[in-house]
C-alpha cells in the first residue's frame, strides 16, 4: 500500500481540478494578453480564477496578483515594499520558511535592520516580544500564518493591530494555511498574503499575492506589465484555473476534510502517546489540523523516515538532521522551540491530505510503531 503523508511538501492535483485545467493546455491555449478571440477566452478564464480566489479569502478580485508561487510572492512583498518607503527596519520570525528568511537576509545585505523574533516553546510568537521590536522605522512585519514544520498558527490579527500602531505594513506567508483554515484578509487586517497552489491540490508553479488596495508596494520583475505591472510574464492561465478550482475544492469541502484530518490526527496521536519517549511539537490546539511534528527520543528521524519509505510510506524528516562537518544540524524551527537534541534528532513530519484513507492511516500507525521499536533495538539508526 502506498501512503503519502507529506502534504506540506506538496499535494497531488486532484482529478476534478486537473479536468478543469486540461482545456487550457489544448483548445483554449490562448495568451491572455492577445486581443483576438483566443486571447479573450484565456483572459476570461484568468479573471474568473481571480474572482474565485478573492471570494474565498474575502478580498476584491483586483487585490489578487498571480505569481509563480509562495517564494515569489514572499519576495515581492518584502523587496517590493522596501522600494516604496524610506523606512529601514524589518521584523520577521525565527521560524519562517527560507523564502522569507533568505529574503530578509538579502535585505540585511542592503543595509536594512532585521529582527528575527523568537517563538515560545509551543511555537507561537509572544506578541509582547513583537511590540518591543517595533518602532517608527519599521517598514514591514512579515510573519507566517501556519508553520510548515510544526503547523502552529500565529495570532496574526493581534499582531497586525500592534504593527499598525507603528504604521508598519503587515505581510503573512499563508502558504501552509490556505485551504486548511478559514482565511478572511479583512478580518485579519493584513496588507499582503502569500499562497501557493501546489500546497492545496493545485498545480506547481502558480501562486498568488493578495495586496490590499493602496498598499505601497511595487514590482521586482520587469517586462510587459502583466498583472497590472506587479508581475510581468505571460500569464499561467491553466495554472490559475487549477488554483481557483483547488481553493474552491478545499473550502467547499472544508467541514468534511477537517473532520477526516481531526480523526486521523487523533488516531496517530493516540498511538504515539502509547510509545515511550514521544513528544508532539508545537501547541496542541493552535495548529492546522492535518500537520503533526512527532519526535521520538533515541531514534534517528532520517532512519525512521527511510524505514517507513521502504514500506511505501512517505513522510519527511522535519528535523533535517544532516551530517555537516560532522556536526548535527537540526531544523531552525525545532531549534527555535528549544526542543532537546535527543528529540529533535528523532523527528518526523506527518501531514495528511484529502487523498488519504482510514486504511492508510492504520497502515502507517502499524509501521510507525514497528519502526520505532526496531530502531531503538538497534541503537537508534538502521
Ligand atoms: N512558504 C512556506 C511556509 C512554505 O511551506 C513553502 C514551501 O514549502 C514556501 C513558502 C515556498 O512556496 P513555493 O514552493 O510555492 O515557492
Short mmCIF file of C-alpha atoms and ligand atoms in Angstrom, two decimals:
data_model
loop_
_atom_site.label_atom_id
_atom_site.label_comp_id
_atom_site.label_asym_id
_atom_site.label_seq_id
_atom_site.Cartn_x
_atom_site.Cartn_y
_atom_site.Cartn_z
CA UNK A 1 0.00 0.00 0.00
CA UNK A 2 1.39 3.42 -0.98
CA UNK A 3 0.75 6.06 1.68
CA UNK A 4 1.59 9.70 1.04
CA UNK A 5 1.81 11.69 4.29
CA UNK A 6 3.90 14.63 3.14
CA UNK A 7 1.19 17.08 2.05
CA UNK A 8 3.09 20.09 3.43
CA UNK A 9 5.80 19.42 0.82
CA UNK A 10 3.30 19.25 -2.00
CA UNK A 11 -0.11 17.79 -2.82
CA UNK A 12 -1.37 15.82 -5.80
CA UNK A 13 -3.51 17.69 -8.31
CA UNK A 14 -6.88 16.06 -7.73
CA UNK A 15 -8.73 14.62 -10.73
CA UNK A 16 -11.59 17.19 -10.88
CA UNK A 17 -9.07 20.02 -10.64
CA UNK A 18 -6.90 18.56 -13.40
CA UNK A 19 -10.00 18.15 -15.58
CA UNK A 20 -10.76 21.87 -15.31
CA UNK A 21 -7.19 22.73 -16.28
CA UNK A 22 -6.82 20.47 -19.31
CA UNK A 23 -8.70 22.57 -21.89
CA UNK A 24 -6.23 25.41 -21.23
CA UNK A 25 -3.35 23.25 -22.45
CA UNK A 26 -5.36 22.27 -25.55
CA UNK A 27 -8.07 24.09 -27.48
CA UNK A 28 -8.08 27.10 -25.11
CA UNK A 29 -4.33 27.67 -25.25
CA UNK A 30 -4.52 31.42 -25.94
CA UNK A 31 -2.33 34.14 -24.47
CA UNK A 32 -4.45 36.20 -22.07
CA UNK A 33 -2.87 39.39 -23.44
CA UNK A 34 -3.88 38.71 -27.07
CA UNK A 35 -6.76 40.77 -28.39
CA UNK A 36 -8.31 38.04 -30.58
CA UNK A 37 -10.98 35.56 -29.51
CA UNK A 38 -8.48 33.01 -28.12
CA UNK A 39 -6.88 35.69 -26.02
CA UNK A 40 -10.28 36.83 -24.79
CA UNK A 41 -11.15 33.28 -23.79
CA UNK A 42 -7.93 32.97 -21.80
CA UNK A 43 -8.40 36.40 -20.22
CA UNK A 44 -11.91 35.49 -19.14
CA UNK A 45 -10.66 32.29 -17.50
CA UNK A 46 -7.91 34.21 -15.74
CA UNK A 47 -10.32 36.82 -14.39
CA UNK A 48 -12.82 34.16 -13.30
CA UNK A 49 -9.99 32.46 -11.39
CA UNK A 50 -9.10 35.77 -9.75
CA UNK A 51 -12.73 36.27 -8.65
CA UNK A 52 -12.95 32.77 -7.20
CA UNK A 53 -9.74 33.16 -5.21
CA UNK A 54 -10.81 36.60 -3.94
CA UNK A 55 -14.13 35.18 -2.77
CA UNK A 56 -12.50 32.54 -0.56
CA UNK A 57 -10.17 34.93 1.24
CA UNK A 58 -12.69 37.82 1.32
CA UNK A 59 -10.70 40.25 -0.84
CA UNK A 60 -11.55 42.16 -4.00
CA UNK A 61 -10.55 40.41 -7.25
CA UNK A 62 -8.17 43.23 -8.22
CA UNK A 63 -6.28 42.70 -4.98
CA UNK A 64 -5.14 39.27 -6.22
CA UNK A 65 -1.90 39.07 -8.25
CA UNK A 66 -0.85 35.80 -9.85
CA UNK A 67 2.77 34.78 -9.25
CA UNK A 68 4.84 31.63 -9.73
CA UNK A 69 4.28 30.51 -6.12
CA UNK A 70 4.99 31.17 -2.47
CA UNK A 71 8.65 32.09 -2.85
CA UNK A 72 7.98 34.75 -5.46
CA UNK A 73 5.04 36.20 -3.54
CA UNK A 74 7.16 36.50 -0.39
CA UNK A 75 9.95 38.20 -2.36
CA UNK A 76 7.58 40.73 -3.95
CA UNK A 77 6.00 41.55 -0.58
CA UNK A 78 9.26 42.28 1.20
CA UNK A 79 11.51 43.66 -1.55
CA UNK A 80 8.65 45.37 -3.39
CA UNK A 81 7.54 47.28 -0.30
CA UNK A 82 11.11 48.33 0.54
CA UNK A 83 11.31 50.11 -2.81
CA UNK A 84 8.40 52.38 -1.83
CA UNK A 85 9.49 53.56 1.60
CA UNK A 86 12.27 55.34 3.46
CA UNK A 87 11.87 53.00 6.44
CA UNK A 88 14.81 50.64 7.02
CA UNK A 89 13.66 48.11 9.61
CA UNK A 90 12.10 44.70 9.03
CA UNK A 91 10.57 42.33 11.56
CA UNK A 92 10.06 38.66 10.91
CA UNK A 93 10.25 35.47 12.97
CA UNK A 94 12.82 32.75 13.58
CA UNK A 95 10.52 30.05 12.24
CA UNK A 96 9.75 31.44 8.78
CA UNK A 97 10.25 29.44 5.61
CA UNK A 98 13.51 30.10 3.75
CA UNK A 99 11.51 32.12 1.20
CA UNK A 100 11.15 34.81 3.89
CA UNK A 101 14.33 34.19 5.90
CA UNK A 102 16.63 34.38 2.88
CA UNK A 103 14.82 37.46 1.55
CA UNK A 104 15.24 39.10 4.96
CA UNK A 105 18.95 38.22 4.93
CA UNK A 106 19.23 39.76 1.47
CA UNK A 107 17.66 42.92 2.89
CA UNK A 108 20.29 42.90 5.66
CA UNK A 109 22.92 42.96 2.94
CA UNK A 110 21.14 46.04 1.57
CA UNK A 111 21.70 47.68 4.99
CA UNK A 112 18.25 47.09 6.41
CA UNK A 113 17.98 46.20 10.08
CA UNK A 114 16.17 42.89 10.51
CA UNK A 115 14.81 41.46 13.75
CA UNK A 116 14.08 37.73 13.72
CA UNK A 117 11.76 37.40 16.69
CA UNK A 118 11.66 34.30 18.88
CA UNK A 119 8.78 31.97 19.50
CA UNK A 120 7.74 30.34 22.75
CA UNK A 121 8.30 26.62 23.25
CA UNK A 122 4.84 25.98 21.81
CA UNK A 123 5.93 27.61 18.53
CA UNK A 124 3.84 30.75 18.99
CA UNK A 125 5.17 34.30 18.90
CA UNK A 126 4.86 36.30 22.08
CA UNK A 127 3.11 39.49 20.94
CA UNK A 128 4.76 41.49 23.75
CA UNK A 129 8.12 40.50 22.26
CA UNK A 130 6.89 41.71 18.89
CA UNK A 131 5.84 45.08 20.27
CA UNK A 132 9.27 45.61 21.87
CA UNK A 133 10.91 45.35 18.45
CA UNK A 134 8.63 47.77 16.62
CA UNK A 135 9.36 51.44 16.04
CA UNK A 136 8.56 54.28 13.65
CA UNK A 137 11.22 52.98 11.25
CA UNK A 138 9.61 49.54 10.88
CA UNK A 139 8.74 49.04 7.24
CA UNK A 140 7.16 45.60 7.32
CA UNK A 141 6.24 42.82 9.72
CA UNK A 142 6.31 39.50 7.87
CA UNK A 143 5.09 36.58 9.95
CA UNK A 144 3.74 33.28 8.67
CA UNK A 145 0.17 32.26 9.41
CA UNK A 146 0.81 28.50 9.77
CA UNK A 147 4.22 26.91 10.15
CA UNK A 148 5.37 24.36 7.57
CA UNK A 149 7.16 22.08 10.03
CA UNK A 150 5.11 22.10 13.20
CA UNK A 151 1.80 23.51 11.94
CA UNK A 152 1.36 26.18 14.63
CA UNK A 153 -0.91 29.13 13.88
CA UNK A 154 0.24 32.62 14.86
CA UNK A 155 -2.05 35.24 16.49
CA UNK A 156 -1.93 37.31 13.32
CA UNK A 157 -4.92 39.54 13.98
CA UNK A 158 -3.46 40.65 17.30
CA UNK A 159 -0.02 41.13 15.76
CA UNK A 160 -1.48 43.23 12.95
CA UNK A 161 -3.20 45.53 15.45
CA UNK A 162 0.13 46.11 17.20
CA UNK A 163 2.09 46.62 13.96
CA UNK A 164 -0.45 49.14 12.69
CA UNK A 165 0.20 51.39 15.71
CA UNK A 166 3.68 51.89 14.25
CA UNK A 167 2.46 52.30 10.67
CA UNK A 168 4.15 49.10 9.51
CA UNK A 169 2.94 47.02 6.57
CA UNK A 170 1.85 43.51 7.57
CA UNK A 171 2.58 40.56 5.30
CA UNK A 172 1.82 36.94 6.03
CA UNK A 173 3.17 33.84 4.35
CA UNK A 174 -0.02 31.78 4.31
CA UNK A 175 1.37 29.03 2.08
CA UNK A 176 0.61 26.34 4.68
CA UNK A 177 -2.64 27.91 5.83
CA UNK A 178 -4.71 28.38 2.68
CA UNK A 179 -7.18 25.53 2.30
CA UNK A 180 -6.57 24.26 5.83
CA UNK A 181 -8.10 27.09 7.83
CA UNK A 182 -10.66 29.77 7.01
CA UNK A 183 -8.97 32.97 5.90
CA UNK A 184 -10.51 36.42 5.88
CA UNK A 185 -7.97 39.10 4.97
CA UNK A 186 -10.28 41.90 6.12
CA UNK A 187 -10.83 40.31 9.50
CA UNK A 188 -7.08 39.72 9.88
CA UNK A 189 -6.42 43.35 8.89
CA UNK A 190 -3.27 42.40 6.94
CA UNK A 191 -1.87 44.16 3.87
CA UNK A 192 -0.38 41.23 1.98
CA UNK A 193 -0.75 37.44 1.93
CA UNK A 194 1.26 34.83 0.01
CA UNK A 195 -0.12 31.50 -1.18
CA UNK A 196 0.95 28.61 -3.40
CA UNK A 197 -1.40 26.29 -5.30
CA UNK A 198 0.64 23.09 -5.01
CA UNK A 199 0.07 23.05 -1.25
CA UNK A 200 -3.71 22.79 -1.66
CA UNK A 201 -4.25 20.32 -4.53
CA UNK A 202 -3.48 22.75 -7.34
CA UNK A 203 -0.55 22.64 -9.76
CA UNK A 204 3.05 23.60 -9.08
CA UNK A 205 4.44 26.88 -10.44
CA UNK A 206 1.47 29.11 -9.59
CA UNK A 207 0.59 31.10 -6.52
CA UNK A 208 -0.85 34.44 -5.64
CA UNK A 209 -0.10 37.51 -3.63
CA UNK A 210 -3.01 39.39 -2.08
CA UNK A 211 -2.20 43.09 -1.87
CA UNK A 212 -4.71 45.31 -0.11
CA UNK A 213 -5.57 48.35 -2.22
CA UNK A 214 -3.25 51.33 -1.71
CA UNK A 215 -0.51 49.26 -0.01
CA UNK A 216 2.80 50.85 -1.03
CA UNK A 217 4.49 48.00 -2.89
CA UNK A 218 5.91 47.79 -6.40
CA UNK A 219 7.16 45.22 -8.89
CA UNK A 220 10.53 43.48 -8.67
CA UNK A 221 10.28 41.82 -12.11
CA UNK A 222 10.40 43.98 -15.23
CA UNK A 223 8.77 43.23 -18.56
CA UNK A 224 5.50 43.51 -20.40
CA UNK A 225 3.48 44.89 -17.49
CA UNK A 226 1.24 41.87 -16.86
CA UNK A 227 -0.76 41.66 -13.63
CA UNK A 228 -1.17 45.45 -13.64
CA UNK A 229 2.59 45.87 -13.70
CA UNK A 230 3.14 43.89 -10.49
CA UNK A 231 4.32 40.67 -12.13
CA UNK A 232 5.36 40.73 -15.78
CA UNK A 233 5.44 37.48 -17.73
CA UNK A 234 2.82 35.67 -19.83
CA UNK A 235 0.07 34.56 -17.51
CA UNK A 236 -0.13 30.90 -16.48
CA UNK A 237 -3.81 30.50 -17.39
CA UNK A 238 -4.10 26.74 -16.85
CA UNK A 239 -2.33 27.21 -13.52
CA UNK A 240 -4.67 29.98 -12.41
CA UNK A 241 -7.71 27.91 -13.42
CA UNK A 242 -6.28 24.98 -11.43
CA UNK A 243 -5.51 27.13 -8.41
CA UNK A 244 -9.05 28.55 -8.38
CA UNK A 245 -10.57 25.06 -8.70
CA UNK A 246 -8.29 23.90 -5.87
CA UNK A 247 -9.19 26.67 -3.43
CA UNK A 248 -12.86 26.09 -4.26
CA UNK A 249 -12.43 22.36 -3.58
CA UNK A 250 -10.80 22.98 -0.19
CA UNK A 251 -13.39 25.45 1.07
CA UNK A 252 -16.47 23.77 -0.40
CA UNK A 253 -15.38 20.50 1.28
CA UNK A 254 -13.89 22.19 4.34
CA UNK A 255 -16.03 20.54 7.01
CA UNK A 256 -15.71 17.01 5.70
CA UNK A 257 -11.93 17.41 5.18
CA UNK A 258 -11.48 18.89 8.63
CA UNK A 259 -13.42 16.05 10.19
CA UNK A 260 -11.18 13.49 8.44
CA UNK A 261 -7.98 15.31 9.39
CA UNK A 262 -9.10 15.50 13.02
CA UNK A 263 -9.94 11.80 13.07
CA UNK A 264 -6.55 10.86 11.61
CA UNK A 265 -4.73 13.27 13.91
CA UNK A 266 -6.39 11.64 16.94
CA UNK A 267 -5.69 8.11 15.66
CA UNK A 268 -2.00 8.95 15.18
CA UNK A 269 -1.63 10.81 18.48
CA UNK A 270 -3.41 8.10 20.47
CA UNK A 271 -0.98 5.53 19.08
CA UNK A 272 2.06 7.76 19.66
CA UNK A 273 1.04 8.56 23.22
CA UNK A 274 1.42 4.84 23.93
CA UNK A 275 5.03 4.92 22.76
CA UNK A 276 7.56 5.86 25.43
CA UNK A 277 9.75 8.90 24.79
CA UNK A 278 7.26 10.58 22.44
CA UNK A 279 6.62 14.30 22.05
CA UNK A 280 4.24 16.27 19.83
CA UNK A 281 5.89 19.51 18.75
CA UNK A 282 4.07 22.82 18.70
CA UNK A 283 0.96 23.99 20.52
CA UNK A 284 -1.53 21.10 20.88
CA UNK A 285 -4.50 23.29 19.88
CA UNK A 286 -3.34 26.35 17.90
CA UNK A 287 -2.34 24.38 14.83
CA UNK A 288 -3.57 23.33 11.40
CA UNK A 289 -5.36 20.04 11.84
CA UNK A 290 -3.50 17.94 9.28
CA UNK A 291 0.10 18.68 10.35
CA UNK A 292 1.93 16.72 13.04
CA UNK A 293 5.57 17.03 14.03
CA UNK A 294 6.37 13.87 16.00
CA UNK A 295 9.55 13.30 18.00
CA UNK A 296 10.82 10.02 19.41
CA UNK A 297 13.81 10.03 21.74
CA UNK A 298 16.60 7.58 20.99
CA UNK A 299 15.63 7.29 17.32
CA UNK A 300 17.19 8.87 14.26
CA UNK A 301 14.48 10.69 12.31
CA UNK A 302 16.09 10.06 8.94
CA UNK A 303 16.42 6.36 9.63
CA UNK A 304 12.78 6.30 10.71
CA UNK A 305 11.62 8.06 7.53
CA UNK A 306 13.74 5.66 5.45
CA UNK A 307 12.31 2.59 7.16
CA UNK A 308 8.80 3.92 6.54
CA UNK A 309 9.70 4.68 2.94
CA UNK A 310 10.81 1.06 2.47
CA UNK A 311 7.19 0.23 3.27
CA UNK A 312 5.99 2.84 0.75
CA UNK A 313 5.03 5.37 3.40
CA UNK A 314 6.19 8.90 2.57
CA UNK A 315 6.87 11.25 5.49
CA UNK A 316 9.55 13.88 5.83
CA UNK A 317 12.16 14.48 8.49
CA UNK A 318 11.29 17.90 9.78
CA UNK A 319 14.47 17.89 11.78
CA UNK A 320 16.53 17.60 8.60
CA UNK A 321 19.43 16.34 10.63
CA UNK A 322 22.33 16.21 8.31
CA UNK A 323 25.92 15.39 8.87
CA UNK A 324 27.69 18.60 8.07
CA UNK A 325 31.35 18.84 9.11
CA UNK A 326 30.43 16.00 11.49
CA UNK A 327 28.16 18.47 13.26
CA UNK A 328 24.47 17.62 13.50
CA UNK A 329 22.24 20.33 12.15
CA UNK A 330 18.71 20.47 13.45
CA UNK A 331 16.00 22.42 11.63
CA UNK A 332 15.83 26.11 12.55
CA UNK A 333 12.21 25.65 13.63
CA UNK A 334 12.98 22.87 16.11
CA UNK A 335 15.91 24.91 17.41
CA UNK A 336 13.63 27.94 17.83
CA UNK A 337 11.22 25.97 20.03
CA UNK A 338 14.15 24.70 22.13
CA UNK A 339 13.39 21.06 21.50
CA UNK A 340 16.01 18.94 23.30
CA UNK A 341 18.54 17.50 20.83
CA UNK A 342 17.60 13.87 21.54
CA UNK A 343 14.00 14.63 20.45
CA UNK A 344 14.97 16.99 17.63
CA UNK A 345 17.08 14.27 16.03
CA UNK A 346 14.19 11.82 16.20
CA UNK A 347 11.59 13.98 14.47
CA UNK A 348 9.33 13.23 11.54
CA UNK A 349 6.64 15.40 9.98
CA UNK A 350 3.37 13.68 9.14
CA UNK A 351 0.89 15.65 7.05
CA UNK A 352 -2.37 14.06 5.98
CA UNK A 353 -4.36 15.08 2.93
CA UNK A 354 -7.61 14.77 1.03
CA UNK A 355 -6.37 11.69 -0.84
CA UNK A 356 -5.69 9.61 2.31
CA UNK A 357 -7.95 6.87 3.69
CA UNK A 358 -8.55 5.35 7.14
CA UNK A 359 -6.82 2.15 5.98
CA UNK A 360 -3.73 4.12 5.02
CA UNK A 361 -3.55 5.79 8.42
CA UNK A 362 -3.92 2.43 10.17
CA UNK A 363 -1.15 1.00 7.94
CA UNK A 364 1.08 3.97 8.82
CA UNK A 365 0.48 3.60 12.57
CA UNK A 366 1.28 -0.10 12.46
CA UNK A 367 4.57 0.53 10.63
CA UNK A 368 5.48 3.54 12.76
CA UNK A 369 5.21 1.53 15.96
CA UNK A 370 7.29 -1.30 14.47
CA UNK A 371 9.93 1.05 13.04
CA UNK A 372 10.42 2.99 16.31
CA UNK A 373 10.79 -0.26 18.27
CA UNK A 374 13.17 -1.71 15.66
CA UNK A 375 15.38 1.38 15.59
CA UNK A 376 15.55 1.60 19.37
CA UNK A 377 16.65 -2.03 19.50
CA UNK A 378 19.40 -1.20 17.04
CA UNK A 379 20.54 1.88 18.96
CA UNK A 380 18.59 4.48 17.01
CA UNK A 381 19.81 4.03 13.43
CA UNK A 382 19.31 1.19 10.99
N1 LIG B 1 6.36 29.39 2.50
C1 LIG B 1 6.07 28.26 3.15
C2 LIG B 1 5.55 28.33 4.55
C3 LIG B 1 6.26 27.03 2.54
O1 LIG B 1 5.98 25.90 3.20
C4 LIG B 1 6.77 26.99 1.20
C5 LIG B 1 7.03 25.70 0.54
O2 LIG B 1 7.31 24.70 1.17
C6 LIG B 1 7.02 28.21 0.56
C7 LIG B 1 6.81 29.39 1.23
C8 LIG B 1 7.52 28.25 -0.85
O3 LIG B 1 6.46 28.03 -1.74
P1 LIG B 1 6.72 27.65 -3.26
O4 LIG B 1 7.18 26.24 -3.28
O5 LIG B 1 5.40 27.80 -3.92
O6 LIG B 1 7.72 28.62 -3.79
#
